[in-house]
Amino acid sequence: AGRYFQFRLWPLTLAEITAGRLPFKNFMADPLQIVSEPEKTGEIWARLSRLSGFPEPFLSENETVYRRWSESYRKQLIREDIRDATEIRQIDLMETLFSLLPSRTGSPLSILSLSRDLQVSPNTIQSWIKTFESFYMVFLLSPWTKKIARAITKERKLYLFDYAEIPDPAAKFENMVALELLRAVSSWNDLGLGRFALHYARNREKEEVDFVISESREPVLLVETKLSETNVSPTLLKFQNKLNAPAVQLVQIPDTCKVLSNGNQKTMVVTASRWLPSLP
């Protein structure tokens, strides 16, 4: 039981480790601020990318420790805790499903595709994904819309709490940012600061912005991730014009920080490890 509750803890995030968070009111008044030390936060961000934010592997600073821990994490939850807490008996298939998820992060999740790959029903795949979610192995984001029913029917995007072995660098980067934003939004809700939610945005042309933070279903901040593109994404600007909210484009390129005007709003392009520590 002790191991189970240890695994259910959220991984550490950059904002928590660096202790450079802005006061909530200051951040909401102007989210396009940075208060971090670039060299220090960049090193921590790189370690998170290699080892995840779970305390044991992160503090070890050792990739071998991480790999052993990650394998134990998966087997403990699926082969023991989930098996014992549910009536699921197709544990091998469920474990195979989880092994497919790192290559699916950052894109709308196709339940039908996973169903075909594993030769099990879509309802079963949906049920297993919900089980992973309830055991804090994954989290899912729905597309932003003011109509709740429409959001429920749209494909959601899936992210992992243990993200260090995601094979695609851009997908891993997006997953890491997703977790940082989710931690912030969840904390704000827990503290009673508002009714916040984290979504992604997609239009009929299938153009996307990675993240939308909303309060009471009104967008308050757009966040896009780009590994190395320091020019503002035209799609981000397009959604900003429509949703009328500040926007941040996070990149991996060191020492990047510029703020551009877009009508009556501003857009910041900034190194992720410089901006994320400001999240309350």
Tab-separated table of C-alpha atoms in Angstrom:
chain	number	residue	atom	x	y	z
A	1	ALA	CA	0.000	0.000	0.000
A	2	GLY	CA	2.823	2.360	0.808
A	3	ARG	CA	4.338	1.984	-2.645
A	4	TYR	CA	0.937	2.550	-4.235
A	5	PHE	CA	0.435	5.898	-2.541
A	6	GLN	CA	4.010	6.873	-3.304
A	7	PHE	CA	3.385	6.292	-7.013
A	8	ARG	CA	0.167	8.324	-6.862
A	9	LEU	CA	2.080	11.435	-5.838
A	10	TRP	CA	2.392	14.015	-8.593
A	11	PRO	CA	5.881	14.359	-10.037
A	12	LEU	CA	7.803	17.508	-9.198
A	13	THR	CA	7.562	20.397	-11.634
A	14	LEU	CA	10.071	23.086	-12.518
A	15	ALA	CA	8.031	25.797	-10.804
A	16	GLU	CA	7.981	23.836	-7.550
A	17	ILE	CA	11.681	22.948	-7.608
A	18	THR	CA	12.982	26.440	-8.399
A	19	ALA	CA	10.657	28.256	-5.970
A	20	GLY	CA	10.486	31.288	-8.267
A	21	ARG	CA	6.723	31.448	-8.616
A	22	LEU	CA	4.947	34.763	-8.961
A	23	PRO	CA	2.083	35.637	-6.624
A	24	PHE	CA	-1.157	34.517	-8.257
A	25	LYS	CA	-2.589	38.039	-8.655
A	26	ASN	CA	0.626	39.303	-10.227
A	27	PHE	CA	0.711	36.437	-12.693
A	28	MET	CA	-2.923	36.837	-13.720
A	29	ALA	CA	-2.448	40.586	-14.185
A	30	ASP	CA	0.450	39.926	-16.567
A	31	PRO	CA	1.395	36.312	-17.395
A	32	LEU	CA	4.124	37.496	-19.773
A	33	GLN	CA	6.706	37.828	-16.998
A	34	ILE	CA	9.846	35.917	-16.074
A	35	VAL	CA	11.610	35.943	-12.720
A	36	SER	CA	13.958	32.952	-13.034
A	37	GLU	CA	17.713	32.434	-13.266
A	38	PRO	CA	18.167	30.992	-16.808
A	39	GLU	CA	21.289	28.870	-16.175
A	40	LYS	CA	19.935	27.241	-13.014
A	41	THR	CA	16.455	26.546	-14.373
A	42	GLY	CA	17.823	25.266	-17.674
A	43	GLU	CA	19.886	22.619	-15.883
A	44	ILE	CA	16.900	21.486	-13.807
A	45	TRP	CA	14.656	21.347	-16.876
A	46	ALA	CA	17.196	19.139	-18.654
A	47	ARG	CA	17.334	16.804	-15.649
A	48	LEU	CA	13.533	16.584	-15.561
A	49	SER	CA	13.574	15.646	-19.241
A	50	ARG	CA	16.006	12.786	-18.608
A	51	LEU	CA	14.683	11.470	-15.294
A	52	SER	CA	11.069	12.688	-14.909
A	53	GLY	CA	9.948	14.665	-11.870
A	54	PHE	CA	9.302	11.706	-9.594
A	55	PRO	CA	11.492	12.226	-6.518
A	56	GLU	CA	13.429	8.948	-6.451
A	57	PRO	CA	14.860	9.035	-9.994
A	58	PHE	CA	15.097	12.836	-10.082
A	59	LEU	CA	17.143	13.060	-6.898
A	60	SER	CA	19.346	10.140	-7.952
A	61	GLU	CA	20.566	12.047	-11.044
A	62	ASN	CA	21.074	8.590	-12.565
A	63	GLU	CA	19.375	7.320	-15.726
A	64	THR	CA	19.849	3.687	-14.707
A	65	VAL	CA	17.938	4.389	-11.497
A	66	TYR	CA	15.227	6.067	-13.567
A	67	ARG	CA	14.846	3.094	-15.909
A	68	ARG	CA	14.577	0.650	-12.996
A	69	TRP	CA	12.125	2.932	-11.210
A	70	SER	CA	9.967	3.439	-14.324
A	71	GLU	CA	9.732	-0.297	-14.950
A	72	SER	CA	8.739	-0.869	-11.320
A	73	TYR	CA	6.222	1.992	-11.529
A	74	ARG	CA	4.454	0.440	-14.501
A	75	LYS	CA	4.449	-3.114	-13.197
A	76	GLN	CA	3.424	-2.125	-9.664
A	77	LEU	CA	0.422	-0.165	-10.881
A	78	ILE	CA	-0.798	-2.421	-13.681
A	79	ARG	CA	0.113	-5.905	-12.464
A	80	GLU	CA	-0.675	-5.359	-8.796
A	81	ASP	CA	-2.686	-2.264	-7.877
A	82	ILE	CA	-4.977	-2.083	-10.921
A	83	ARG	CA	-5.411	-5.861	-11.022
A	84	ASP	CA	-6.308	-5.970	-7.314
A	85	ALA	CA	-8.579	-2.897	-7.362
A	86	THR	CA	-10.543	-3.750	-10.521
A	87	GLU	CA	-12.051	-6.752	-12.239
A	88	ILE	CA	-9.694	-6.391	-15.198
A	89	ARG	CA	-8.006	-9.673	-16.037
A	90	GLN	CA	-6.463	-8.911	-19.449
A	91	ILE	CA	-3.408	-7.472	-17.726
A	92	ASP	CA	-0.955	-8.365	-20.513
A	93	LEU	CA	-3.048	-6.506	-23.096
A	94	MET	CA	-3.509	-3.592	-20.736
A	95	GLU	CA	0.249	-3.397	-20.271
A	96	THR	CA	0.690	-3.469	-24.038
A	97	LEU	CA	-1.761	-0.581	-24.351
A	98	PHE	CA	0.217	1.478	-21.870
A	99	SER	CA	3.426	0.746	-23.799
A	100	LEU	CA	1.825	2.256	-26.931
A	101	LEU	CA	0.873	5.530	-25.259
A	102	PRO	CA	4.287	7.300	-25.287
A	103	SER	CA	4.100	7.413	-29.094
A	104	ARG	CA	0.549	8.852	-28.922
A	105	THR	CA	1.212	11.827	-26.643
A	106	GLY	CA	0.513	15.302	-27.943
A	107	SER	CA	-1.963	14.228	-30.633
A	108	PRO	CA	-5.728	13.693	-30.456
A	109	LEU	CA	-6.117	10.160	-29.149
A	110	SER	CA	-7.786	7.713	-31.528
A	111	ILE	CA	-9.560	5.046	-29.517
A	112	LEU	CA	-10.495	3.235	-32.737
A	113	SER	CA	-6.859	3.020	-33.840
A	114	LEU	CA	-5.801	1.558	-30.499
A	115	SER	CA	-8.741	-0.831	-30.647
A	116	ARG	CA	-7.589	-2.134	-34.024
A	117	ASP	CA	-3.977	-2.429	-32.877
A	118	LEU	CA	-4.887	-4.533	-29.837
A	119	GLN	CA	-7.906	-6.349	-31.284
A	120	VAL	CA	-10.146	-5.365	-28.371
A	121	SER	CA	-13.325	-3.297	-28.370
A	122	PRO	CA	-13.251	0.519	-28.321
A	123	ASN	CA	-15.255	0.440	-25.089
A	124	THR	CA	-12.553	-1.687	-23.473
A	125	ILE	CA	-9.805	0.696	-24.612
A	126	GLN	CA	-11.823	3.625	-23.277
A	127	SER	CA	-12.290	1.858	-19.955
A	128	TRP	CA	-8.594	1.047	-19.628
A	129	ILE	CA	-7.603	4.637	-20.427
A	130	LYS	CA	-9.968	5.839	-17.688
A	131	THR	CA	-8.341	3.364	-15.318
A	132	PHE	CA	-4.877	4.714	-16.157
A	133	GLU	CA	-6.252	8.198	-15.513
A	134	SER	CA	-7.714	7.252	-12.129
A	135	PHE	CA	-4.358	5.756	-11.084
A	136	TYR	CA	-2.473	8.932	-12.062
A	137	MET	CA	-0.603	7.322	-14.920
A	138	VAL	CA	-2.051	9.600	-17.621
A	139	PHE	CA	-4.109	12.755	-17.925
A	140	LEU	CA	-6.289	13.903	-20.812
A	141	LEU	CA	-7.183	17.335	-22.171
A	142	SER	CA	-10.342	18.083	-24.098
A	143	PRO	CA	-10.594	20.772	-26.795
A	144	TRP	CA	-11.619	24.213	-25.619
A	145	THR	CA	-15.198	25.188	-26.351
A	146	LYS	CA	-17.906	27.073	-24.537
A	147	LYS	CA	-20.325	24.222	-25.252
A	148	ILE	CA	-19.687	21.436	-22.738
A	149	ALA	CA	-21.472	18.735	-24.743
A	150	ARG	CA	-19.364	19.468	-27.807
A	151	ALA	CA	-16.135	19.193	-25.782
A	152	ILE	CA	-17.151	15.772	-24.484
A	153	THR	CA	-17.613	14.364	-27.986
A	154	LYS	CA	-14.308	15.640	-29.380
A	155	GLU	CA	-11.083	13.638	-29.309
A	156	ARG	CA	-8.960	14.337	-26.282
A	157	LYS	CA	-5.179	14.552	-26.072
A	158	LEU	CA	-3.329	12.226	-23.718
A	159	TYR	CA	-0.210	12.954	-21.673
A	160	LEU	CA	1.891	10.904	-19.255
A	161	PHE	CA	2.960	11.640	-15.696
A	162	ASP	CA	6.104	9.568	-16.344
A	163	TYR	CA	7.235	11.262	-19.554
A	164	ALA	CA	11.011	10.745	-19.675
A	165	GLU	CA	10.883	7.857	-22.175
A	166	ILE	CA	8.630	9.551	-24.733
A	167	PRO	CA	10.620	8.934	-27.936
A	168	ASP	CA	9.827	12.102	-29.895
A	169	PRO	CA	11.605	15.200	-28.492
A	170	ALA	CA	8.804	17.591	-29.507
A	171	ALA	CA	6.133	15.364	-27.948
A	172	LYS	CA	8.151	15.017	-24.738
A	173	PHE	CA	8.621	18.795	-24.576
A	174	GLU	CA	4.880	19.321	-25.030
A	175	ASN	CA	4.115	16.697	-22.376
A	176	MET	CA	6.448	18.364	-19.873
A	177	VAL	CA	4.794	21.745	-20.446
A	178	ALA	CA	1.350	20.140	-20.149
A	179	LEU	CA	2.241	18.784	-16.715
A	180	GLU	CA	3.578	22.154	-15.550
A	181	LEU	CA	0.351	23.870	-16.634
A	182	LEU	CA	-1.867	21.159	-15.153
A	183	ARG	CA	-0.098	21.445	-11.794
A	184	ALA	CA	-0.692	25.203	-11.800
A	185	VAL	CA	-4.358	25.010	-12.807
A	186	SER	CA	-5.053	22.226	-10.295
A	187	SER	CA	-3.387	24.232	-7.504
A	188	TRP	CA	-5.424	27.333	-8.314
A	189	ASN	CA	-8.634	25.325	-8.180
A	190	ASP	CA	-7.645	23.607	-4.923
A	191	LEU	CA	-6.946	26.997	-3.341
A	192	GLY	CA	-10.346	28.317	-4.414
A	193	LEU	CA	-8.834	31.001	-6.646
A	194	GLY	CA	-11.318	30.374	-9.459
A	195	ARG	CA	-12.726	27.725	-11.751
A	196	PHE	CA	-9.808	27.073	-14.041
A	197	ALA	CA	-9.388	24.409	-16.702
A	198	LEU	CA	-6.681	23.329	-19.132
A	199	HIS	CA	-7.609	22.489	-22.737
A	200	TYR	CA	-6.166	22.535	-26.223
A	201	ALA	CA	-7.633	24.514	-29.145
A	202	ARG	CA	-8.491	23.156	-32.578
A	203	ASN	CA	-10.513	24.624	-35.440
A	204	ARG	CA	-12.316	23.093	-38.412
A	205	GLU	CA	-9.173	23.411	-40.515
A	206	LYS	CA	-7.436	21.152	-37.910
A	207	GLU	CA	-5.113	23.956	-36.885
A	208	GLU	CA	-4.160	23.687	-33.219
A	209	VAL	CA	-2.776	25.575	-30.280
A	210	ASP	CA	-1.334	23.241	-27.696
A	211	PHE	CA	-2.911	24.704	-24.549
A	212	VAL	CA	-5.640	27.074	-23.455
A	213	ILE	CA	-6.051	28.015	-19.806
A	214	SER	CA	-9.596	29.143	-19.115
A	215	GLU	CA	-11.408	30.559	-16.113
A	216	SER	CA	-15.175	30.007	-15.912
A	217	ARG	CA	-14.972	28.856	-19.557
A	218	GLU	CA	-13.346	32.103	-20.716
A	219	PRO	CA	-9.818	31.814	-22.189
A	220	VAL	CA	-7.197	33.698	-20.154
A	221	LEU	CA	-3.923	32.401	-21.657
A	222	LEU	CA	-2.773	30.526	-24.782
A	223	VAL	CA	0.421	28.452	-24.717
A	224	GLU	CA	2.165	26.911	-27.715
A	225	THR	CA	5.268	24.694	-27.688
A	226	LYS	CA	7.926	24.737	-30.406
A	227	LEU	CA	11.303	23.062	-29.973
A	228	SER	CA	13.345	25.496	-32.019
A	229	GLU	CA	10.993	27.904	-33.835
A	230	THR	CA	11.532	31.413	-32.461
A	231	ASN	CA	9.218	33.076	-34.987
A	232	VAL	CA	5.692	33.307	-33.621
A	233	SER	CA	3.421	30.574	-34.931
A	234	PRO	CA	0.842	32.051	-37.350
A	235	THR	CA	-1.699	29.614	-35.914
A	236	LEU	CA	-1.056	30.936	-32.402
A	237	LEU	CA	-1.650	34.481	-33.624
A	238	LYS	CA	-4.800	33.377	-35.427
A	239	PHE	CA	-6.253	31.822	-32.274
A	240	GLN	CA	-5.132	34.800	-30.213
A	241	ASN	CA	-7.076	37.130	-32.489
A	242	LYS	CA	-10.150	34.940	-32.088
A	243	LEU	CA	-9.941	34.305	-28.337
A	244	ASN	CA	-8.485	37.682	-27.323
A	245	ALA	CA	-6.071	36.414	-24.665
A	246	PRO	CA	-2.331	36.781	-23.981
A	247	ALA	CA	-0.170	34.119	-25.627
A	248	VAL	CA	3.160	32.462	-24.871
A	249	GLN	CA	5.234	30.396	-27.293
A	250	LEU	CA	7.660	28.216	-25.344
A	251	VAL	CA	10.851	27.002	-27.009
A	252	GLN	CA	13.898	24.939	-26.041
A	253	ILE	CA	16.365	27.441	-27.540
A	254	PRO	CA	18.353	28.996	-24.640
A	255	ASP	CA	18.382	32.740	-23.950
A	256	THR	CA	15.220	33.437	-25.936
A	257	CYS	CA	12.865	36.137	-24.737
A	258	LYS	CA	10.897	38.603	-26.834
A	259	VAL	CA	7.467	40.167	-26.592
A	260	LEU	CA	5.519	41.133	-29.706
A	261	SER	CA	2.287	43.058	-30.149
A	262	ASN	CA	-0.699	41.492	-31.880
A	263	GLY	CA	-3.519	44.007	-32.007
A	264	ASN	CA	-4.552	44.761	-28.441
A	265	GLN	CA	-2.795	41.646	-27.113
A	266	LYS	CA	0.834	40.637	-26.642
A	267	THR	CA	2.672	37.438	-27.492
A	268	MET	CA	5.839	36.260	-25.785
A	269	VAL	CA	8.387	33.880	-27.307
A	270	VAL	CA	10.559	32.587	-24.494
A	271	THR	CA	12.725	29.679	-23.403
A	272	ALA	CA	10.459	27.289	-21.497
A	273	SER	CA	12.818	26.948	-18.553
A	274	ARG	CA	12.784	30.730	-18.083
A	275	TRP	CA	9.008	31.248	-18.111
A	276	LEU	CA	7.606	28.121	-16.429
A	277	PRO	CA	9.143	28.818	-12.987
A	278	SER	CA	6.907	31.889	-12.777
A	279	LEU	CA	3.730	29.791	-12.700
A	280	PRO	CA	2.011	30.253	-9.312
